[in-house]
Amino acid sequence: MIAALLATPYAGYILSAYGLAALITLGLIVRAVLARHSQLKALQDLQNEQD
Amino acid sequence: MYRFANPTFFLALAGRLILPCALLAAALLGWGLYMIFVLAPDDYQQGASVKIMYIHVPAAWLGLACYGLMTSSALGSIVFRHPLADVSGKALAPIGASFTFLCLVTGALWGKPMWGTWWVWDARLTSVLVLFLIYCGIIALWEAFDDPLRAARPVAILTLFGSVNLPIVKFSVDWWNTLHQPASVFRMGGSTIDPAMLKPLLVMAAGATLLMLALYLDGMRTEILRRRVRSLQMKQVGQP
């Protein structure tokens, strides 16, 4: 399947498109996880300071 | 309806919805990729390059859909002054910008082998580029204010102005002569795409929509948390 795809003259374009889609998806997920983690940590630090 | 606009109720609801949305999105995208690379035929004219369509088209739809949702949020922000509407708009902007960027780049990657050029200044391509620039402007405006409550109104006004571009993007292929093809899925008289290609396209679109929904709900939840942290920090330093 992959070999047949790589044999086509459009392989570079197709792989670039799917690679970019994967990168953007991964980037959005990582950004969401990091943002949530940093806010939860900030909230916890504030609550610890208040205690 | 008002119950959904309550931040506490919304947080509880979003917390329950995000994981099922993300899992269903992963399953649909996986199934879609299997259909694209194993089952779907190549186009008789475009060959295997048609496989780029399965990313390009859902990305374009979601770029427009996110802006449509942002317009509703901007109306909610201006008319009802509801903080959850601001949060919704702020969470959507980077997601919509990412999908629009993906649409532009995959369009160029599809255009080069089929049209012989990466880019032409035709009405559809230019209006989508304008949509991306509006997204960038909105994100920049959100970041330009320290206080998100002060940013909400100018951002909502900019978003409403920018919404004029949505019908231009949609109907540009009908109003002007463009190198970009006219609509072939959502059109009067039904889709012109063969079912063997339409099915994987719709599966990918459904998967990408659920991914967008999961990211959107998570973005809203994080933004509510960020505002709560900010208000606690302000209380600590004695500012109102």
Short mmCIF file of C-alpha atoms in Angstrom, two decimals:
data_model
loop_
_atom_site.label_atom_id
_atom_site.label_comp_id
_atom_site.label_asym_id
_atom_site.label_seq_id
_atom_site.Cartn_x
_atom_site.Cartn_y
_atom_site.Cartn_z
CA MET A 1 0.00 0.00 0.00
CA ILE A 2 2.71 2.46 1.06
CA ALA A 3 5.05 1.19 -1.70
CA ALA A 4 2.34 1.75 -4.31
CA LEU A 5 1.74 5.25 -2.97
CA LEU A 6 5.46 6.07 -2.95
CA ALA A 7 5.70 4.93 -6.57
CA THR A 8 3.25 7.62 -7.74
CA PRO A 9 4.63 10.96 -8.96
CA TYR A 10 2.55 12.71 -6.28
CA ALA A 11 4.04 10.90 -3.28
CA GLY A 12 5.98 13.95 -2.04
CA TYR A 13 2.90 16.19 -2.17
CA ILE A 14 0.65 13.62 -0.46
CA LEU A 15 3.14 12.83 2.31
CA SER A 16 3.81 16.54 2.89
CA ALA A 17 0.06 17.24 3.20
CA TYR A 18 -0.58 14.36 5.62
CA GLY A 19 2.62 15.10 7.54
CA LEU A 20 1.62 18.73 8.02
CA ALA A 21 -1.89 17.69 9.09
CA ALA A 22 -0.38 15.31 11.67
CA LEU A 23 2.02 18.00 12.93
CA ILE A 24 -0.73 20.61 13.30
CA THR A 25 -3.03 18.14 15.08
CA LEU A 26 -0.23 17.11 17.43
CA GLY A 27 0.69 20.76 18.00
CA LEU A 28 -2.90 21.67 18.92
CA ILE A 29 -3.16 18.73 21.33
CA VAL A 30 0.22 19.43 23.00
CA ARG A 31 -0.62 23.14 23.28
CA ALA A 32 -3.97 22.30 24.93
CA VAL A 33 -2.40 19.85 27.40
CA LEU A 34 0.45 22.23 28.34
CA ALA A 35 -1.88 25.22 28.76
CA ARG A 36 -4.23 23.25 31.01
CA HIS A 37 -1.33 21.81 33.04
CA SER A 38 0.26 25.25 33.61
CA GLN A 39 -3.06 26.78 34.74
CA LEU A 40 -3.80 23.90 37.11
CA LYS A 41 -0.31 24.27 38.58
CA ALA A 42 -0.77 28.04 38.98
CA LEU A 43 -4.11 27.48 40.74
CA GLN A 44 -2.58 24.87 43.04
CA ASP A 45 0.35 27.20 43.90
CA LEU A 46 -2.08 30.00 44.76
CA GLN A 47 -4.17 27.72 46.95
CA ASN A 48 -1.02 26.46 48.73
CA GLU A 49 0.07 30.06 49.37
CA GLN A 50 -3.35 30.87 50.84
CA ASP A 51 -3.19 27.80 53.14
CA MET B 1 -30.28 27.39 27.37
CA TYR B 2 -29.32 29.69 30.24
CA ARG B 3 -28.25 26.61 32.21
CA PHE B 4 -25.57 25.91 29.58
CA ALA B 5 -24.33 29.49 29.92
CA ASN B 6 -23.57 28.93 33.61
CA PRO B 7 -19.75 28.50 33.86
CA THR B 8 -19.96 25.90 36.65
CA PHE B 9 -22.49 23.81 34.73
CA PHE B 10 -20.46 24.27 31.54
CA LEU B 11 -17.23 23.09 33.23
CA ALA B 12 -18.93 19.92 34.48
CA LEU B 13 -20.50 19.23 31.07
CA ALA B 14 -17.25 19.93 29.15
CA GLY B 15 -15.32 17.66 31.53
CA ARG B 16 -17.67 14.80 30.65
CA LEU B 17 -17.67 15.43 26.88
CA ILE B 18 -13.99 16.02 26.02
CA LEU B 19 -12.68 12.45 26.36
CA PRO B 20 -15.55 10.74 24.44
CA CYS B 21 -15.21 13.37 21.66
CA ALA B 22 -11.44 12.85 21.45
CA LEU B 23 -11.72 9.04 21.41
CA LEU B 24 -14.46 9.07 18.77
CA ALA B 25 -12.41 11.57 16.71
CA ALA B 26 -9.35 9.26 16.86
CA ALA B 27 -11.47 6.26 15.82
CA LEU B 28 -13.11 8.11 12.93
CA LEU B 29 -9.80 9.59 11.69
CA GLY B 30 -8.16 6.14 11.86
CA TRP B 31 -11.05 4.58 9.95
CA GLY B 32 -10.98 7.45 7.47
CA LEU B 33 -7.24 6.98 6.81
CA TYR B 34 -7.83 3.25 6.23
CA MET B 35 -10.58 4.06 3.72
CA ILE B 36 -8.40 6.66 1.96
CA PHE B 37 -5.24 4.60 1.59
CA VAL B 38 -6.75 1.11 1.19
CA LEU B 39 -10.30 1.35 -0.17
CA ALA B 40 -10.76 4.67 -2.01
CA PRO B 41 -9.84 4.66 -5.70
CA ASP B 42 -7.55 7.20 -7.36
CA ASP B 43 -9.18 9.84 -9.54
CA TYR B 44 -9.21 9.04 -13.26
CA GLN B 45 -7.70 12.43 -14.08
CA GLN B 46 -5.84 13.49 -10.93
CA GLY B 47 -4.46 10.08 -9.96
CA ALA B 48 -3.32 9.62 -6.35
CA SER B 49 -3.04 13.39 -5.78
CA VAL B 50 -6.80 13.38 -5.03
CA LYS B 51 -5.91 11.91 -1.61
CA ILE B 52 -4.95 15.46 -0.54
CA MET B 53 -8.66 16.35 -0.87
CA TYR B 54 -9.49 14.28 2.24
CA ILE B 55 -7.51 16.75 4.40
CA HIS B 56 -7.93 19.92 2.37
CA VAL B 57 -11.75 19.93 2.26
CA PRO B 58 -12.45 19.15 5.97
CA ALA B 59 -9.80 21.75 6.93
CA ALA B 60 -11.57 24.34 4.76
CA TRP B 61 -14.99 23.48 6.21
CA LEU B 62 -13.68 23.70 9.77
CA GLY B 63 -11.83 26.97 9.10
CA LEU B 64 -15.19 28.45 8.06
CA ALA B 65 -17.19 26.67 10.79
CA CYS B 66 -14.89 27.97 13.55
CA TYR B 67 -15.31 31.50 12.26
CA GLY B 68 -19.09 31.01 12.12
CA LEU B 69 -19.04 29.92 15.78
CA MET B 70 -16.79 32.87 16.63
CA THR B 71 -19.33 35.21 15.01
CA SER B 72 -22.11 33.72 17.19
CA SER B 73 -19.86 34.14 20.23
CA ALA B 74 -19.13 37.76 19.28
CA LEU B 75 -22.87 38.44 19.05
CA GLY B 76 -23.34 36.79 22.47
CA SER B 77 -20.53 38.94 23.83
CA ILE B 78 -21.89 42.23 22.47
CA VAL B 79 -25.63 41.63 22.98
CA PHE B 80 -25.67 39.67 26.27
CA ARG B 81 -22.20 40.62 27.59
CA HIS B 82 -21.81 37.04 28.72
CA PRO B 83 -18.23 36.13 29.76
CA LEU B 84 -18.67 32.57 28.44
CA ALA B 85 -19.18 34.02 24.94
CA ASP B 86 -15.77 35.78 25.18
CA VAL B 87 -14.18 32.56 26.41
CA SER B 88 -15.74 30.69 23.47
CA GLY B 89 -14.37 33.19 20.92
CA LYS B 90 -10.90 33.15 22.44
CA ALA B 91 -10.74 29.33 22.49
CA LEU B 92 -11.85 29.05 18.86
CA ALA B 93 -9.44 31.54 17.24
CA PRO B 94 -6.22 29.43 17.28
CA ILE B 95 -8.12 26.27 16.28
CA GLY B 96 -9.79 28.01 13.32
CA ALA B 97 -6.50 29.65 12.29
CA SER B 98 -4.75 26.25 12.33
CA PHE B 99 -7.41 24.62 10.14
CA THR B 100 -7.36 27.58 7.72
CA PHE B 101 -3.55 27.43 7.52
CA LEU B 102 -3.77 23.67 6.84
CA CYS B 103 -6.34 24.35 4.12
CA LEU B 104 -4.08 26.94 2.45
CA VAL B 105 -0.94 24.77 2.51
CA THR B 106 -2.66 21.54 1.42
CA GLY B 107 -4.36 23.55 -1.33
CA ALA B 108 -0.93 24.69 -2.56
CA LEU B 109 0.39 21.11 -2.34
CA TRP B 110 -2.59 19.93 -4.43
CA GLY B 111 -2.45 22.90 -6.79
CA LYS B 112 1.19 22.48 -7.81
CA PRO B 113 0.81 19.05 -9.51
CA MET B 114 -2.73 19.74 -10.84
CA TRP B 115 -2.62 23.43 -11.86
CA GLY B 116 1.14 23.74 -12.34
CA THR B 117 1.39 26.46 -9.69
CA TRP B 118 1.44 26.70 -5.89
CA TRP B 119 -0.71 29.84 -5.81
CA VAL B 120 -2.91 32.07 -7.94
CA TRP B 121 -4.62 35.25 -6.80
CA ASP B 122 -8.10 33.98 -7.63
CA ALA B 123 -11.12 34.91 -5.54
CA ARG B 124 -11.39 31.67 -3.51
CA LEU B 125 -7.70 31.42 -2.60
CA THR B 126 -7.41 35.12 -1.82
CA SER B 127 -10.56 35.20 0.34
CA VAL B 128 -9.31 32.17 2.34
CA LEU B 129 -5.95 33.94 2.81
CA VAL B 130 -7.89 37.00 4.05
CA LEU B 131 -9.78 34.70 6.48
CA PHE B 132 -6.44 33.44 7.83
CA LEU B 133 -5.15 37.02 8.23
CA ILE B 134 -8.34 37.99 10.10
CA TYR B 135 -7.80 35.03 12.43
CA CYS B 136 -4.21 36.24 13.03
CA GLY B 137 -5.49 39.77 13.73
CA ILE B 138 -8.03 38.47 16.25
CA ILE B 139 -5.41 36.37 18.06
CA ALA B 140 -3.04 39.38 18.13
CA LEU B 141 -5.81 41.60 19.54
CA TRP B 142 -6.55 39.10 22.32
CA GLU B 143 -2.85 39.08 23.22
CA ALA B 144 -2.54 42.87 23.06
CA PHE B 145 -4.58 43.36 26.27
CA ASP B 146 -3.44 42.29 29.73
CA ASP B 147 -7.04 42.10 30.91
CA PRO B 148 -9.14 39.67 28.80
CA LEU B 149 -12.35 41.41 29.95
CA ARG B 150 -11.16 44.67 28.31
CA ALA B 151 -10.15 42.82 25.13
CA ALA B 152 -13.54 41.14 24.68
CA ARG B 153 -15.45 44.07 23.12
CA PRO B 154 -12.87 45.17 20.49
CA VAL B 155 -12.28 41.52 19.57
CA ALA B 156 -16.04 40.94 19.20
CA ILE B 157 -16.35 44.00 16.94
CA LEU B 158 -13.39 42.88 14.79
CA THR B 159 -14.88 39.37 14.59
CA LEU B 160 -18.24 40.76 13.39
CA PHE B 161 -16.51 42.91 10.75
CA GLY B 162 -14.51 39.87 9.63
CA SER B 163 -17.66 37.76 9.24
CA VAL B 164 -18.43 39.71 6.03
CA ASN B 165 -15.70 37.55 4.49
CA LEU B 166 -17.55 34.25 5.15
CA PRO B 167 -20.11 34.50 2.30
CA ILE B 168 -17.32 35.81 0.05
CA VAL B 169 -15.28 32.65 0.72
CA LYS B 170 -18.31 30.39 0.19
CA PHE B 171 -19.69 32.01 -2.98
CA SER B 172 -16.45 33.33 -4.53
CA VAL B 173 -16.39 30.34 -6.92
CA ASP B 174 -19.91 31.23 -8.15
CA TRP B 175 -19.55 35.02 -8.28
CA TRP B 176 -16.21 35.14 -10.14
CA ASN B 177 -14.29 33.05 -12.65
CA THR B 178 -11.83 31.12 -10.51
CA LEU B 179 -9.22 28.47 -11.13
CA HIS B 180 -10.57 26.80 -8.00
CA GLN B 181 -13.41 24.41 -8.80
CA PRO B 182 -17.00 25.23 -7.71
CA ALA B 183 -18.70 23.45 -4.78
CA SER B 184 -19.03 19.71 -5.34
CA VAL B 185 -20.43 18.38 -2.05
CA PHE B 186 -22.90 20.90 -0.61
CA ARG B 187 -24.65 22.14 -3.75
CA MET B 188 -28.11 22.32 -5.29
CA GLY B 189 -28.80 19.04 -7.08
CA GLY B 190 -26.63 16.93 -4.79
CA SER B 191 -22.99 15.99 -4.60
CA THR B 192 -20.99 15.39 -7.79
CA ILE B 193 -18.36 13.26 -6.03
CA ASP B 194 -18.46 9.49 -6.51
CA PRO B 195 -19.72 7.71 -3.34
CA ALA B 196 -16.43 5.75 -3.16
CA MET B 197 -14.66 9.07 -2.52
CA LEU B 198 -17.50 10.85 -0.73
CA LYS B 199 -17.71 8.30 2.12
CA PRO B 200 -14.05 8.67 3.28
CA LEU B 201 -14.36 12.44 2.87
CA LEU B 202 -17.40 12.55 5.18
CA VAL B 203 -15.75 10.20 7.70
CA MET B 204 -12.64 12.43 7.79
CA ALA B 205 -14.83 15.53 8.12
CA ALA B 206 -16.75 13.96 11.03
CA GLY B 207 -13.49 12.95 12.75
CA ALA B 208 -11.95 16.40 12.28
CA THR B 209 -15.14 18.06 13.57
CA LEU B 210 -15.09 15.95 16.74
CA LEU B 211 -11.37 16.73 17.19
CA MET B 212 -12.19 20.43 16.83
CA LEU B 213 -15.03 20.07 19.36
CA ALA B 214 -12.75 18.35 21.91
CA LEU B 215 -10.05 21.03 21.47
CA TYR B 216 -12.69 23.79 21.66
CA LEU B 217 -14.24 22.51 24.90
CA ASP B 218 -10.79 21.96 26.42
CA GLY B 219 -9.70 25.45 25.31
CA MET B 220 -12.77 26.99 26.96
CA ARG B 221 -12.17 25.02 30.16
CA THR B 222 -8.53 26.18 30.27
CA GLU B 223 -9.52 29.80 29.59
CA ILE B 224 -12.06 29.75 32.45
CA LEU B 225 -9.32 28.33 34.70
CA ARG B 226 -6.87 31.04 33.49
CA ARG B 227 -9.38 33.77 34.41
CA ARG B 228 -9.97 32.22 37.81
CA VAL B 229 -6.18 32.15 38.44
CA ARG B 230 -5.90 35.77 37.27
CA SER B 231 -8.67 36.96 39.58
CA LEU B 232 -7.08 35.14 42.56
CA GLN B 233 -3.70 36.74 41.73
CA MET B 234 -5.38 40.17 41.56
CA LYS B 235 -7.03 39.59 44.93
CA GLN B 236 -3.66 38.65 46.40
CA VAL B 237 -2.00 41.87 45.29
CA GLY B 238 -5.05 43.87 46.38
CA GLN B 239 -6.32 44.98 42.98
CA PRO B 240 -10.05 44.81 42.18
#
